[in-house]
Short mmCIF file of C-alpha atoms and ligand atoms in Angstrom, two decimals:
data_model
loop_
_atom_site.label_atom_id
_atom_site.label_comp_id
_atom_site.label_asym_id
_atom_site.label_seq_id
_atom_site.Cartn_x
_atom_site.Cartn_y
_atom_site.Cartn_z
CA MET K 1 79.69 87.71 99.17
CA LYS K 2 81.96 85.83 97.68
CA ILE K 3 86.08 86.55 96.67
CA LYS K 4 86.28 84.47 93.49
CA ASN K 5 84.96 81.00 94.99
CA LEU K 6 85.27 81.93 98.79
CA LYS K 7 81.87 82.63 100.64
CA LEU K 8 82.02 85.57 102.52
CA ASN K 9 79.12 85.33 105.13
CA GLY K 10 78.40 88.41 106.83
CA VAL K 11 79.12 92.10 105.51
CA THR K 12 81.85 92.45 108.38
CA ALA K 13 85.73 92.72 107.35
CA LEU K 14 88.82 93.90 109.76
CA ALA K 15 91.18 95.97 108.05
CA PRO K 16 95.14 95.15 107.40
CA MET K 17 96.45 97.36 110.21
CA ALA K 18 100.93 96.65 110.65
CA GLY K 19 101.47 96.54 114.45
CA VAL K 20 98.07 95.48 115.29
CA THR K 21 96.45 92.94 113.22
CA ASP K 22 98.37 90.40 114.01
CA LYS K 23 96.83 86.42 114.52
CA ALA K 24 95.95 86.67 118.35
CA TYR K 25 93.77 90.48 117.29
CA ARG K 26 91.96 88.88 114.35
CA GLU K 27 91.30 85.86 116.77
CA ILE K 28 89.40 88.18 119.07
CA CYS K 29 87.77 90.14 116.63
CA LYS K 30 86.13 87.17 114.90
CA LYS K 31 85.28 85.73 118.40
CA PHE K 32 82.89 88.71 118.53
CA GLY K 33 81.38 87.61 114.59
CA VAL K 34 83.79 89.37 111.67
CA SER K 35 83.49 87.88 108.81
CA TYR K 36 86.59 88.37 107.21
CA VAL K 37 90.16 89.29 108.42
CA ILE K 38 93.03 90.81 106.99
CA SER K 39 96.86 90.32 108.25
CA GLU K 40 99.23 93.26 109.04
CA MET K 41 100.80 94.65 105.55
CA ILE K 42 103.63 92.35 104.72
CA SER K 43 106.88 92.61 102.82
CA ALA K 44 106.84 90.49 99.43
CA LYS K 45 110.74 90.61 99.43
CA GLY K 46 111.06 90.02 103.27
CA LEU K 47 109.21 86.80 102.06
CA ILE K 48 111.26 85.57 99.05
CA TYR K 49 114.40 86.71 100.67
CA ASN K 50 112.53 83.97 103.81
CA ASN K 51 113.23 86.17 106.72
CA GLU K 52 111.89 84.86 109.84
CA ASN K 53 109.74 87.52 111.00
CA THR K 54 107.96 87.83 107.33
CA PHE K 55 107.30 84.03 108.11
CA LYS K 56 106.03 84.44 111.38
CA LEU K 57 103.63 86.98 110.52
CA MET K 58 102.60 84.68 107.74
CA GLU K 59 100.38 82.13 110.05
CA ILE K 60 96.52 81.79 110.26
CA SER K 61 95.31 79.68 112.85
CA GLU K 62 92.36 77.91 111.66
CA SER K 63 89.80 80.06 114.39
CA GLU K 64 90.20 82.97 112.65
CA ARG K 65 89.57 81.78 108.72
CA PRO K 66 88.63 83.55 105.94
CA THR K 67 91.82 84.76 106.26
CA GLY K 68 93.77 87.39 103.61
CA ILE K 69 97.29 87.93 103.96
CA GLN K 70 98.70 91.30 102.61
CA PHE K 71 101.63 92.01 100.74
CA PHE K 72 102.95 94.98 99.85
CA GLY K 73 105.54 95.37 96.61
CA ASN K 74 105.81 96.28 94.09
CA GLU K 75 107.98 93.78 91.33
CA PRO K 76 105.39 91.75 89.20
CA ASP K 77 108.12 88.85 89.54
CA ILE K 78 108.41 89.33 93.32
CA MET K 79 104.63 89.66 94.11
CA ALA K 80 103.96 86.58 92.23
CA ARG K 81 106.99 84.72 93.55
CA ALA K 82 105.53 85.77 97.60
CA CYS K 83 102.00 84.28 96.00
CA GLU K 84 103.47 80.93 95.56
CA ILE K 85 105.41 80.64 98.82
CA ALA K 86 102.89 81.86 100.69
CA GLU K 87 100.68 79.02 99.48
CA ARG K 88 102.00 77.01 102.13
CA PHE K 89 100.44 78.92 104.60
CA LYS K 90 97.03 78.15 103.00
CA PRO K 91 95.69 82.02 103.16
CA ASP K 92 92.25 82.20 101.94
CA VAL K 93 92.59 85.43 99.84
CA ILE K 94 96.17 87.40 98.82
CA ASP K 95 95.77 91.70 99.38
CA VAL K 96 98.02 93.81 97.90
CA ASN K 97 98.53 97.16 99.61
CA MET K 98 97.88 99.80 97.32
CA GLY K 99 97.33 102.75 99.94
CA CYS K 100 100.20 102.40 102.43
CA PRO K 101 100.81 106.50 102.78
CA VAL K 102 103.72 105.88 105.74
CA PRO K 103 107.11 107.60 103.94
CA LYS K 104 109.31 104.50 104.26
CA VAL K 105 106.67 102.29 102.17
CA VAL K 106 106.16 105.33 99.47
CA ASN K 107 109.82 105.96 99.29
CA ASN K 108 110.21 102.63 97.71
CA GLY K 109 107.37 103.01 95.08
CA CYS K 110 105.33 100.53 97.14
CA GLY K 111 101.64 101.49 99.16
CA SER K 112 99.80 104.48 97.88
CA ALA K 113 102.68 105.02 95.69
CA LEU K 114 101.39 102.49 93.08
CA MET K 115 98.13 104.40 91.99
CA LYS K 116 100.25 106.64 90.16
CA ASN K 117 101.50 104.27 87.54
CA PRO K 118 98.48 102.16 86.87
CA GLU K 119 100.10 100.48 84.06
CA LEU K 120 102.33 99.01 87.06
CA CYS K 121 99.35 97.65 89.14
CA TYR K 122 97.65 96.10 85.57
CA LYS K 123 101.17 94.43 86.06
CA ILE K 124 101.83 93.19 89.31
CA ILE K 125 97.56 92.53 90.30
CA SER K 126 98.21 89.79 86.33
CA SER K 127 101.65 88.44 87.77
CA MET K 128 100.39 87.08 91.01
CA VAL K 129 96.46 86.12 89.84
CA ASN K 130 98.70 84.23 86.98
CA SER K 131 100.88 82.59 90.09
CA THR K 132 98.26 80.95 92.22
CA SER K 133 94.69 80.01 92.32
CA THR K 134 94.41 81.72 95.44
CA PRO K 135 91.68 85.00 95.18
CA ILE K 136 93.70 87.98 94.09
CA THR K 137 92.41 91.69 96.25
CA VAL K 138 93.03 94.79 95.99
CA LYS K 139 92.92 97.57 99.05
CA ILE K 140 93.32 101.48 97.14
CA ARG K 141 92.95 104.71 98.61
CA LYS K 142 90.68 107.29 96.43
CA GLY K 143 94.14 108.87 94.66
CA TRP K 144 97.58 109.90 94.99
CA ASP K 145 96.42 113.68 95.91
CA GLU K 146 93.65 115.65 95.39
CA ASN K 147 94.54 117.29 91.66
CA GLN K 148 95.45 112.36 91.14
CA GLU K 149 92.06 110.96 92.51
CA ASN K 150 92.54 107.82 90.15
CA ALA K 151 90.51 105.33 92.58
CA ILE K 152 88.15 104.69 89.70
CA GLU K 153 90.77 104.31 86.58
CA ILE K 154 92.87 101.73 89.24
CA ALA K 155 89.82 99.58 90.29
CA MET K 156 89.04 99.11 86.47
CA ALA K 157 92.81 98.45 85.97
CA CYS K 158 93.06 95.70 88.76
CA GLU K 159 89.54 94.28 87.81
CA GLU K 160 90.97 93.89 84.29
CA ALA K 161 94.25 92.05 85.21
CA GLY K 162 92.16 89.63 87.19
CA ALA K 163 91.42 91.17 90.50
CA SER K 164 88.37 89.68 92.54
CA ALA K 165 87.66 92.04 94.52
CA ILE K 166 88.80 95.68 95.94
CA THR K 167 88.64 97.75 98.78
CA ILE K 168 88.99 101.54 98.68
CA HIS K 169 89.53 104.01 101.79
CA GLY K 170 87.94 107.08 100.86
CA ARG K 171 90.96 109.48 101.25
CA THR K 172 93.58 110.64 99.46
CA LYS K 173 97.41 109.53 100.38
CA SER K 174 98.61 113.23 101.24
CA GLN K 175 95.10 113.23 103.44
CA MET K 176 96.46 110.58 105.56
CA TYR K 177 94.27 109.65 108.28
CA SER K 178 93.21 114.11 108.28
CA LEU K 179 89.82 114.98 107.60
CA THR K 180 86.22 112.52 107.03
CA ALA K 181 86.96 109.44 104.16
CA ASP K 182 84.58 110.52 101.55
CA TRP K 183 82.10 107.51 101.26
CA GLN K 184 80.62 108.87 97.88
CA ILE K 185 84.31 107.79 95.88
CA ILE K 186 83.34 104.02 97.19
CA LYS K 187 79.51 104.92 95.60
CA ASP K 188 81.20 105.48 92.31
CA VAL K 189 83.56 102.44 92.76
CA LYS K 190 81.21 100.21 93.22
CA ASN K 191 78.85 101.53 90.13
CA THR K 192 82.46 101.20 87.82
CA VAL K 193 83.16 97.39 88.14
CA SER K 194 81.38 94.06 88.85
CA ILE K 195 84.05 92.81 91.38
CA PRO K 196 82.71 92.78 94.59
CA VAL K 197 83.62 96.39 96.58
CA ILE K 198 84.80 96.49 100.37
CA GLY K 199 84.06 100.15 101.74
CA ASN K 200 86.28 101.58 104.34
CA GLY K 201 86.92 105.09 106.26
CA ASP K 202 85.40 105.90 109.91
CA ILE K 203 83.29 103.27 110.92
CA LEU K 204 82.98 104.05 114.36
CA SER K 205 79.88 102.28 114.64
CA ALA K 206 77.48 100.07 114.13
CA TYR K 207 74.95 103.13 112.55
CA ASP K 208 78.26 104.16 110.77
CA ALA K 209 78.43 100.73 109.22
CA ILE K 210 74.50 100.65 108.50
CA ASP K 211 74.89 104.18 106.91
CA MET K 212 78.11 102.77 104.37
CA LEU K 213 76.00 99.94 103.62
CA ASN K 214 72.93 102.11 102.13
CA THR K 215 74.87 105.39 101.03
CA THR K 216 77.08 102.74 98.49
CA ASN K 217 75.99 99.97 98.54
CA CYS K 218 79.23 98.61 98.69
CA ASP K 219 79.01 94.69 99.28
CA MET K 220 81.06 94.96 102.54
CA VAL K 221 82.50 97.06 105.32
CA MET K 222 85.77 96.86 106.36
CA VAL K 223 86.74 98.24 110.13
CA GLY K 224 89.90 99.44 111.56
CA ARG K 225 90.52 101.94 114.15
CA GLY K 226 86.89 101.26 115.37
CA SER K 227 87.60 98.04 116.32
CA LEU K 228 90.48 99.21 118.56
CA GLY K 229 89.63 98.25 122.35
CA ASN K 230 86.33 97.59 120.81
CA PRO K 231 86.11 94.00 119.05
CA TRP K 232 82.70 94.44 119.88
CA ILE K 233 82.08 96.65 117.29
CA PHE K 234 81.73 93.52 115.17
CA LYS K 235 78.78 91.65 117.08
CA GLU K 236 77.15 95.02 117.61
CA ILE K 237 76.97 95.67 113.75
CA ASN K 238 75.61 91.78 112.96
CA GLU K 239 72.76 92.49 115.87
CA LYS K 240 72.07 96.00 114.44
CA ILE K 241 71.70 94.28 111.24
CA TYR K 242 70.71 90.79 111.54
CA LEU K 243 68.07 91.68 114.78
CA GLY K 244 67.49 95.34 114.71
CA LYS K 245 69.18 95.07 118.26
CA LYS K 246 70.01 98.29 119.64
CA PRO K 247 73.86 98.73 120.37
CA LYS K 248 74.48 98.38 124.00
CA PRO K 249 77.83 98.76 125.52
CA PRO K 250 80.64 96.01 127.77
CA SER K 251 80.25 96.17 130.53
CA VAL K 252 83.30 96.93 132.66
CA ILE K 253 83.87 93.24 133.70
CA GLU K 254 83.57 92.21 129.71
CA LYS K 255 86.36 94.49 128.54
CA VAL K 256 89.07 93.35 131.51
CA ASP K 257 87.89 89.90 130.75
CA VAL K 258 88.17 90.64 127.11
CA MET K 259 91.50 92.46 127.14
CA LEU K 260 93.01 89.57 129.91
CA GLU K 261 91.80 86.76 126.55
CA HIS K 262 93.24 88.73 124.32
CA ILE K 263 96.21 89.93 125.71
CA ASN K 264 96.55 85.66 126.78
CA THR K 265 97.01 84.69 123.53
CA LEU K 266 99.11 87.17 122.40
CA CYS K 267 101.79 85.92 125.20
CA LYS K 268 101.34 82.71 124.27
CA TYR K 269 102.04 83.19 120.41
CA LYS K 270 104.60 85.99 121.00
CA GLY K 271 105.95 84.91 124.29
CA GLU K 272 105.82 86.78 128.00
CA LEU K 273 108.38 89.22 127.77
CA HIS K 274 107.91 90.29 123.48
CA GLY K 275 103.82 89.82 124.05
CA MET K 276 103.56 92.16 127.35
CA LYS K 277 105.62 94.50 125.11
CA GLU K 278 102.99 94.86 123.16
CA ALA K 279 99.66 94.56 124.97
CA ARG K 280 101.11 98.21 126.54
CA LYS K 281 98.78 99.17 123.60
CA TYR K 282 95.97 96.86 123.71
CA VAL K 283 95.60 97.82 126.72
CA ALA K 284 95.40 101.41 127.09
CA TRP K 285 92.94 101.22 123.66
CA TYR K 286 90.77 98.99 126.09
CA ILE K 287 90.83 101.23 129.43
CA LYS K 288 89.71 104.27 127.11
CA GLY K 289 86.44 105.65 129.09
CA LEU K 290 87.27 104.00 132.21
CA LYS K 291 87.39 106.39 135.05
CA CYS K 292 90.87 106.54 136.26
CA ALA K 293 91.82 105.66 133.08
CA ALA K 294 94.91 108.51 132.35
CA LYS K 295 96.37 106.94 135.26
CA PHE K 296 96.26 103.31 134.93
CA ARG K 297 97.13 104.28 130.84
CA ASN K 298 100.85 105.60 132.07
CA GLU K 299 100.77 102.17 134.46
CA ALA K 300 99.57 99.78 131.48
CA GLY K 301 102.84 101.73 129.16
CA LYS K 302 104.85 100.28 132.11
CA LEU K 303 103.62 96.49 131.95
CA ASN K 304 106.53 93.82 132.18
CA SER K 305 104.30 90.52 132.58
CA PHE K 306 100.92 89.04 132.94
CA ASN K 307 100.60 89.15 136.42
CA GLU K 308 100.78 92.41 136.56
CA LEU K 309 98.59 92.94 134.08
CA LEU K 310 96.40 90.75 136.65
CA ASP K 311 96.61 93.65 139.49
CA LEU K 312 96.24 96.60 137.26
CA SER K 313 93.04 94.81 136.40
CA ARG K 314 92.17 94.36 139.84
CA ARG K 315 92.68 97.86 140.84
CA LEU K 316 91.05 99.40 137.94
CA MET K 317 87.52 97.50 138.45
CA LYS K 318 87.90 98.17 142.66
CA GLU K 319 88.15 101.81 140.74
CA ASN K 320 85.27 100.92 138.73
CA LYS K 321 83.17 99.90 141.01
CA MET K 322 83.21 96.46 140.22
C1 FMN X 1 97.99 101.73 112.76
C2 FMN X 1 97.48 101.27 111.24
C3 FMN X 1 97.78 100.56 110.59
C4 FMN X 1 97.71 100.83 109.47
N1 FMN X 1 98.12 99.79 108.73
C5 FMN X 1 97.74 99.21 107.07
C6 FMN X 1 98.51 97.63 106.60
O1 FMN X 1 99.43 97.87 107.13
N2 FMN X 1 97.46 98.00 105.51
C7 FMN X 1 96.86 98.60 104.96
O2 FMN X 1 96.12 98.59 104.30
N3 FMN X 1 96.33 99.75 105.75
C8 FMN X 1 95.88 99.78 107.00
N4 FMN X 1 96.22 100.81 107.17
C9 FMN X 1 95.21 101.86 107.12
C10 FMN X 1 93.34 100.76 107.76
O3 FMN X 1 93.27 99.84 107.41
C11 FMN X 1 93.00 101.55 107.42
O4 FMN X 1 92.27 101.69 105.79
C12 FMN X 1 92.29 103.09 107.67
O5 FMN X 1 92.38 102.67 109.11
C13 FMN X 1 91.11 103.53 107.79
O6 FMN X 1 89.97 102.86 108.11
P1 FMN X 1 89.23 103.47 109.21
O7 FMN X 1 88.64 104.40 109.43
O8 FMN X 1 88.03 101.95 109.71
O9 FMN X 1 90.05 103.27 110.60
C14 FMN X 1 96.49 101.10 109.01
C15 FMN X 1 95.77 101.87 109.73
C16 FMN X 1 96.28 102.18 111.31
C17 FMN X 1 94.93 102.68 112.01
#
């Protein structure tokens, strides 16, 4: 599929996840064959006010490309200015967050709050499109709540404003992450717009991915929580689709090796002290389902150094008879 002039090989995308999909995470998923990755959401205002932490979030490594940067914000001028500044980081795509349900984002009129105002959505996209030649895309939900399910209207407004693709998560803002995602709305949006549609919500296996592609006819599937501690999901989806191979879970050794590689890269980018604090949640995700996972998860919550992680890994493997 193509996002404007950008050709994407394959059908899988990594969902933007704040506090999760940093450069190290995106690189690991790329190693396992994801076709397209997106940054955590980044404040457009933070960027234009030269916030140093915001600049760090913008960094992209060559090995992870093609990469989208996701902005949140609600002022067309600021969003456009952020696109101009973003050019120095050479994102392949700039995505707009119109789906975040978190109060501190929504209460500032950003994220899914934008879906209450289709005219503003149109203005934001059109001013961004006019400010840069980088493709502009948008990620939406099904609507604000069950009384305002307007994904189709928003998708049409964004397409008309010049968006090059749309991702839709089949839940309303009010649902947050509860209940199951409604894939029918993905199909409806796909049937309405001419630009590519990326389907999102509840893909936890290669079978789910194929199911979503078949039932909604979307152009690409986006995986979020299904990739936590499980970058293999992208390899499994590709192997199932292109080779007809049945997914085979990774061995304990493989899990530990990939976890160590991931955390090592994280520490390289963020420094060991900061990196290991962030590593705690990733370790807990990687070891889920292994023998004595609860005990090791407890320990993971106190990790301070990479050496401590090496020690934990050795004991984890022993416990799992490796
Ligand atoms: C921890 C976490 C952080 C998230 N952060 C973002 C974000 O920054 N931007 C965004 O558009 N969606 C964000 N989302 C939503 C996901 O991109 C995705 O739409 C949602 O998790 C549904 O997909 P899934 O069922 O594959 O997880 C986040 C989700 C989670 C679980």
